[in-house]
Tab-separated table of C-alpha atoms in Angstrom:
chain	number	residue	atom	x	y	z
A	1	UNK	CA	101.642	107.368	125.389
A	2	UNK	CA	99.881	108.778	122.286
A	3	UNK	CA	100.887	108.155	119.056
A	4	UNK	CA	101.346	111.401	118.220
A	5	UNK	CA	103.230	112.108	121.003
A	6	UNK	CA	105.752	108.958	120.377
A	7	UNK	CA	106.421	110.406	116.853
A	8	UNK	CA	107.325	113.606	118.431
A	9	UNK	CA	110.141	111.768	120.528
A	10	UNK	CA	111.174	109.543	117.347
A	11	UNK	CA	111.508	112.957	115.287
A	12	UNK	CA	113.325	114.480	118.543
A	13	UNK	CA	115.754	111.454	118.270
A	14	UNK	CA	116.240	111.785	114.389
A	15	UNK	CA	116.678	115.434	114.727
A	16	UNK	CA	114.064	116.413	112.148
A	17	UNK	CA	112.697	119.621	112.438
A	18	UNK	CA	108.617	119.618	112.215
A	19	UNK	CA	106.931	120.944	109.351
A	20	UNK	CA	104.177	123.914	110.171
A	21	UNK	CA	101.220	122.252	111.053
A	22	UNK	CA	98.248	122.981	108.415
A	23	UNK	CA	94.761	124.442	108.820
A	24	UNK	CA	91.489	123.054	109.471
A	25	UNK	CA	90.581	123.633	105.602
A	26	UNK	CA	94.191	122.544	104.698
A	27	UNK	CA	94.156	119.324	106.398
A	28	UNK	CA	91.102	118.598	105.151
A	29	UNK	CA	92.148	118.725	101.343
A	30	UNK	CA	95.010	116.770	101.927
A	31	UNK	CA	92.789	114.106	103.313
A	32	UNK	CA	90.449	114.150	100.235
A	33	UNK	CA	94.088	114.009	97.888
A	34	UNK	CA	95.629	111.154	99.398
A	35	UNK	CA	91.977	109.332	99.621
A	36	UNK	CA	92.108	109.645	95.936
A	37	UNK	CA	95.618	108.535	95.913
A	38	UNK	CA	94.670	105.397	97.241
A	39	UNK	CA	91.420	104.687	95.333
A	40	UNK	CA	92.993	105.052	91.932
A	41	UNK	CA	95.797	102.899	93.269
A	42	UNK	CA	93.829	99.988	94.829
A	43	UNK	CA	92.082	100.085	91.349
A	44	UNK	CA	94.551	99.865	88.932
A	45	UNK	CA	97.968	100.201	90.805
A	46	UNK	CA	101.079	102.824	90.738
A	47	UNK	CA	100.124	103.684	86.479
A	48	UNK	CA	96.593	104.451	87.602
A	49	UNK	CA	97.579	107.351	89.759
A	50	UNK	CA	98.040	110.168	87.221
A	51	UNK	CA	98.128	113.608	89.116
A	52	UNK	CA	95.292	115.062	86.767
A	53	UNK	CA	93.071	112.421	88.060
A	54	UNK	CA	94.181	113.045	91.622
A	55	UNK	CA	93.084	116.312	91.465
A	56	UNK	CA	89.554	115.923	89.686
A	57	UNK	CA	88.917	113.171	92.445
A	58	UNK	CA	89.952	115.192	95.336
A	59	UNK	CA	88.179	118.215	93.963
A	60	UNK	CA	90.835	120.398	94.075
A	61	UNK	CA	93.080	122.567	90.936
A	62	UNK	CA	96.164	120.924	89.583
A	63	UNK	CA	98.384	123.570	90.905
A	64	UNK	CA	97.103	123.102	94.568
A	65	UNK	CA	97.579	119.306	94.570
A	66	UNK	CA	101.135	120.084	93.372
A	67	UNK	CA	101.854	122.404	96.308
A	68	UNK	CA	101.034	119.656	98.311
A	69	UNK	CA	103.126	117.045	96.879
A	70	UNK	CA	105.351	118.058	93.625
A	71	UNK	CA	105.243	114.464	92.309
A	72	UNK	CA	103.366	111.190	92.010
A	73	UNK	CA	106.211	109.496	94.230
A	74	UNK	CA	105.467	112.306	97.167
A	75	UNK	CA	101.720	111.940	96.960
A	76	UNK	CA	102.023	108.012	96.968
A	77	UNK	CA	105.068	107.840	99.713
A	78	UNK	CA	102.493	110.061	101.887
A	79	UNK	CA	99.718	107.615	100.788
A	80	UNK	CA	101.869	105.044	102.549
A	81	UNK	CA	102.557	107.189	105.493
A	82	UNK	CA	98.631	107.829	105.698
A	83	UNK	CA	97.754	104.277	105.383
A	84	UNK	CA	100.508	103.344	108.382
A	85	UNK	CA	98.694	105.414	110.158
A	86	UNK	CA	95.338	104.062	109.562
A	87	UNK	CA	96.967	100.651	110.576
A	88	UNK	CA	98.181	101.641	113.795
A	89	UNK	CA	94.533	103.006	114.859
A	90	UNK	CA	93.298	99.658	114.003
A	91	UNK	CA	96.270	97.938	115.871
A	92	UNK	CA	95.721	100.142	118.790
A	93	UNK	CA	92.222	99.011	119.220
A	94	UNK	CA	93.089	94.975	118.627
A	95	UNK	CA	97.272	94.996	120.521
A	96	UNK	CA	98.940	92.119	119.746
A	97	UNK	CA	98.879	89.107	122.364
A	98	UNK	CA	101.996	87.509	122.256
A	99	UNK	CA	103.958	87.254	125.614
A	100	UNK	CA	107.582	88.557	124.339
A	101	UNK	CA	108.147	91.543	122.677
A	102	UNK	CA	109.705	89.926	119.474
A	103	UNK	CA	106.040	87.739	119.106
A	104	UNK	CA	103.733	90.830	119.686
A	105	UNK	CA	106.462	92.440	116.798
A	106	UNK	CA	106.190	89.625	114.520
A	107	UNK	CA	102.202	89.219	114.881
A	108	UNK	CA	101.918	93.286	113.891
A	109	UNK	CA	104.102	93.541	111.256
A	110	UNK	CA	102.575	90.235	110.006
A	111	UNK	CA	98.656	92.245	110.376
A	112	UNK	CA	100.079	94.820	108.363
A	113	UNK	CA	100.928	92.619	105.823
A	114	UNK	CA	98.098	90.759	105.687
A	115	UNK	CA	95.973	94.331	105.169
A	116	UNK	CA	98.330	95.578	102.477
A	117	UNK	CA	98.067	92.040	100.744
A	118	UNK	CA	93.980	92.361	101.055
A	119	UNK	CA	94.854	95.954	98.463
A	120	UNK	CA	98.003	94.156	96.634
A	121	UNK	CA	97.244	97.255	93.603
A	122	UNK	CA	97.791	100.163	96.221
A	123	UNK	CA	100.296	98.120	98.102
A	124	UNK	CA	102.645	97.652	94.957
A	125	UNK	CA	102.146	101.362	94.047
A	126	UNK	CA	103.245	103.026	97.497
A	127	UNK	CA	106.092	99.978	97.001
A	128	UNK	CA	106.980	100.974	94.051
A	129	UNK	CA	107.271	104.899	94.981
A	130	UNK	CA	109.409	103.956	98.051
A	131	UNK	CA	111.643	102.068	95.763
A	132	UNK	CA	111.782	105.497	93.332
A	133	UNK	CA	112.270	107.733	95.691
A	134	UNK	CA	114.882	109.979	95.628
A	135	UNK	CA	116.482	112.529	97.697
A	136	UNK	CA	113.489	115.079	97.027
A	137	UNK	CA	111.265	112.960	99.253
A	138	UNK	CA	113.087	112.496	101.922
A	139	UNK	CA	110.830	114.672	104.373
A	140	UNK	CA	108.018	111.517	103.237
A	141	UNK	CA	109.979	108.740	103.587
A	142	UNK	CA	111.107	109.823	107.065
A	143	UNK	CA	107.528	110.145	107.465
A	144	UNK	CA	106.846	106.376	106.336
A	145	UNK	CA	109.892	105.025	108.688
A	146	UNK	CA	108.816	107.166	112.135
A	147	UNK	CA	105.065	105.763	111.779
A	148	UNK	CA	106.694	102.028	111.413
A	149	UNK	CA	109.255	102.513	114.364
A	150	UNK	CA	106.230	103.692	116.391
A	151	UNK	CA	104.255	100.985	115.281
A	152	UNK	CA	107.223	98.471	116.225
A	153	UNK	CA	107.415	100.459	119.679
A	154	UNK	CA	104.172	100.204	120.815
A	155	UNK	CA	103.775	96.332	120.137
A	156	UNK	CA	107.202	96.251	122.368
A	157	UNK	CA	105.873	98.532	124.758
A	158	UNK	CA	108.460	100.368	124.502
A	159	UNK	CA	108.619	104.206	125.209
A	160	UNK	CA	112.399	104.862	125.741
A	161	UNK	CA	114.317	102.397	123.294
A	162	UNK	CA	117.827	102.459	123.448
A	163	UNK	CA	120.088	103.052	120.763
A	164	UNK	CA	120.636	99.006	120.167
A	165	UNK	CA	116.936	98.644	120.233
A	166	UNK	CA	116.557	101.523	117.780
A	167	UNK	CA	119.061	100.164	116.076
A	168	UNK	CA	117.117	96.798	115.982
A	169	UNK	CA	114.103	98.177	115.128
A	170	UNK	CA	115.453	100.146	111.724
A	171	UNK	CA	116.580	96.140	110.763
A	172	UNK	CA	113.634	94.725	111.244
A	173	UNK	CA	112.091	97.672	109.318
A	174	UNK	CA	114.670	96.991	106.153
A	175	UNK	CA	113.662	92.936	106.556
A	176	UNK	CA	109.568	93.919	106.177
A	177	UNK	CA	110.281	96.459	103.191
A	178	UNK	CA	112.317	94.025	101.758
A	179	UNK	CA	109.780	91.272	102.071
A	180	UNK	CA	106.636	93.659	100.698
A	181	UNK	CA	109.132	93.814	97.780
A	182	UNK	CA	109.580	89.892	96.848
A	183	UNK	CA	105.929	88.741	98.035
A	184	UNK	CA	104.615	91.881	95.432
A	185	UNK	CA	107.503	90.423	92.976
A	186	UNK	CA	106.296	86.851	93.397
A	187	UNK	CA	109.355	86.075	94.605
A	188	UNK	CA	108.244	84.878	98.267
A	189	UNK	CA	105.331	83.138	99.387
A	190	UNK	CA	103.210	84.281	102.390
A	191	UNK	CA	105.166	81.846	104.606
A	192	UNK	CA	108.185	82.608	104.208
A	193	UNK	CA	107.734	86.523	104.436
A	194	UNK	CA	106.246	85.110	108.229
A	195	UNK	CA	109.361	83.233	108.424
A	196	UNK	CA	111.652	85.920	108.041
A	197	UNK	CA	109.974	88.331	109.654
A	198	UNK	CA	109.763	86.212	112.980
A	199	UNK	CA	113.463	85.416	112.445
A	200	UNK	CA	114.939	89.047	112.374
A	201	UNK	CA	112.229	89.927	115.715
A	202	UNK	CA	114.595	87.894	117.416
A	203	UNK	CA	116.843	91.007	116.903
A	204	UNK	CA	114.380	92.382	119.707
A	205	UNK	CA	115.289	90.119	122.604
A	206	UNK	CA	119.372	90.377	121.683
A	207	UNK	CA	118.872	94.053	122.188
A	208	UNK	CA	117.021	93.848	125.581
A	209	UNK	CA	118.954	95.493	128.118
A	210	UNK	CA	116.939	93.194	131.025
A	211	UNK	CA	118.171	90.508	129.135
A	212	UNK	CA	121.720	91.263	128.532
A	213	UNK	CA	122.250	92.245	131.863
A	214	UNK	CA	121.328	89.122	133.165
A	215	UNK	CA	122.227	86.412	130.343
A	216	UNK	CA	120.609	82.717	131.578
C-alpha cells in the first residue's frame, strides 16, 4: 500500500480531519521553507533558525512564511515531519531484513537514528521543538507521530493493526523519542539507545494476534 494512502487510514483511525490540500505553487514554497528550516538547523542547531532568516533563504516575505507556520516550533515540528518522510522513501527503497516483525522494527527505527545522528544540529532542533510544543501545534505533531506509525507499519508489514498493536506501536514511538532525547542530552550512548529500542519491539510480538492465539 502507498504511503500516502496508509496515512490516510492512520488519520481515519485518529479521527483527524485533513487539511485542504495546497497548490502546485503553494507546495512548492513550503518545500523551499522547510529546506531552509533544515539548513540553518543542521548548521548551527534550534538558535540558528530565526524566522527572518527562514524567509530570506526560502525566498519568500515574512508574512507568507508566517501563514505557513505561525512559529519557529511549527516550522521545525513540520521540518521533522518532512524529514520522516524523506526517511521512509529511503527505507522503502532499502526494507529492513530481519525475519520477525519486532527485528525489521528495531533495525528501522535504529536507521533513523543513525541518519538523524549523521545531522545531530537539526536533529536536536526538531527535538527540541517537539519537546516545546504546545497545544497550538498539535495539527504538526500529529503529523510527526502518523509518519512514524507508518514507518513502524510498513517494517511490520502491517496494513490493518489492531488496537493492541496500535497500541504497541504509540510505546515504542514514546521509547525512540525518549531515547533521541538522552543520546542528544549525552545521557545514553549509541548502544544502549539499540538496547532499548530492541527491548520495547518485543512489545510487537506480545501484541500479535497469530501469536496469542496460539501461545507455544
Amino acid at each position: 500500500m502507498p504511503a500516502q494512502a496508509k496515512v490516510a487510514k492512520v488519520e481515519a483511525r485518529t479521527s483527524q480531519p485533513a487539511s485542504p490540500p495546497l497548490t502546485e505553487r503553494q507546495e512548492a514554497r513550503r518545500r523551499r521553507i522547510l529546506h531552509a528550516s533544515a539548513q540553518l538547523a543542521s548548521r548551527g542547531g534550534f538558535d540558528a533558525v530565526q524566522m527572518r532568516e527562514v524567509a530570506e533563504s526560502s525566498q519568500v516575505a515574512l508574512g507568507t512564511l508566517y501563514r505557513y507556520f505561525p512559529s519557529k516550533i511549527h516550522l521545525l515540528v513540520a521540518t521533522m515531519q518532512d524529514q520522516l518522510e524523506h526517511m521512509h522513501g529511503t527505507l522503502r527503497k532499502k526494507p529492513p531484513q530481519g525475519e520477525t516483525a519486532a527485528e525489521r522494527v528495531a533495525e528501522t527505527l535504529m536507521r533513523a537514528f543513525r541518519a538523524l545522528q549523521r545531522e545531530p544540529h537539526l536533529a536536536d532542533a526538531m527535538v527540541r521543538a517537539l519537546t516545546f510544543a504546545d497545544r497550538s501545534v498539535s495539527p504538526e505533531v500529529d503529523q510527526v507521530s502518523r509518519q512514524t506509525t507508518v514507518i513502524i507499519l510498513d517494517a511490520m508489514g502491517q496494513e490493518n493493526p489492531t488496537p493492541e498493536q496500535l497500541s504497541a506501536v504509540r510505546v515504542i514511538e514514546h521509547t525512540w523519542h525518549s531515547a533521541l532525547i538522552t543520546w542528544l542530552s549525552g545521557r545514553a550512548s549509541i548502544a544502549q539507545v539499540k538496547i532499548d529500542i530492541e527491548t520495547v519491539c518485543r512489545l510487537i510480538d506480545l501484541t500479535d494476534p497469530a501469536a496469542t492465539a496460539n501461545p507455544s
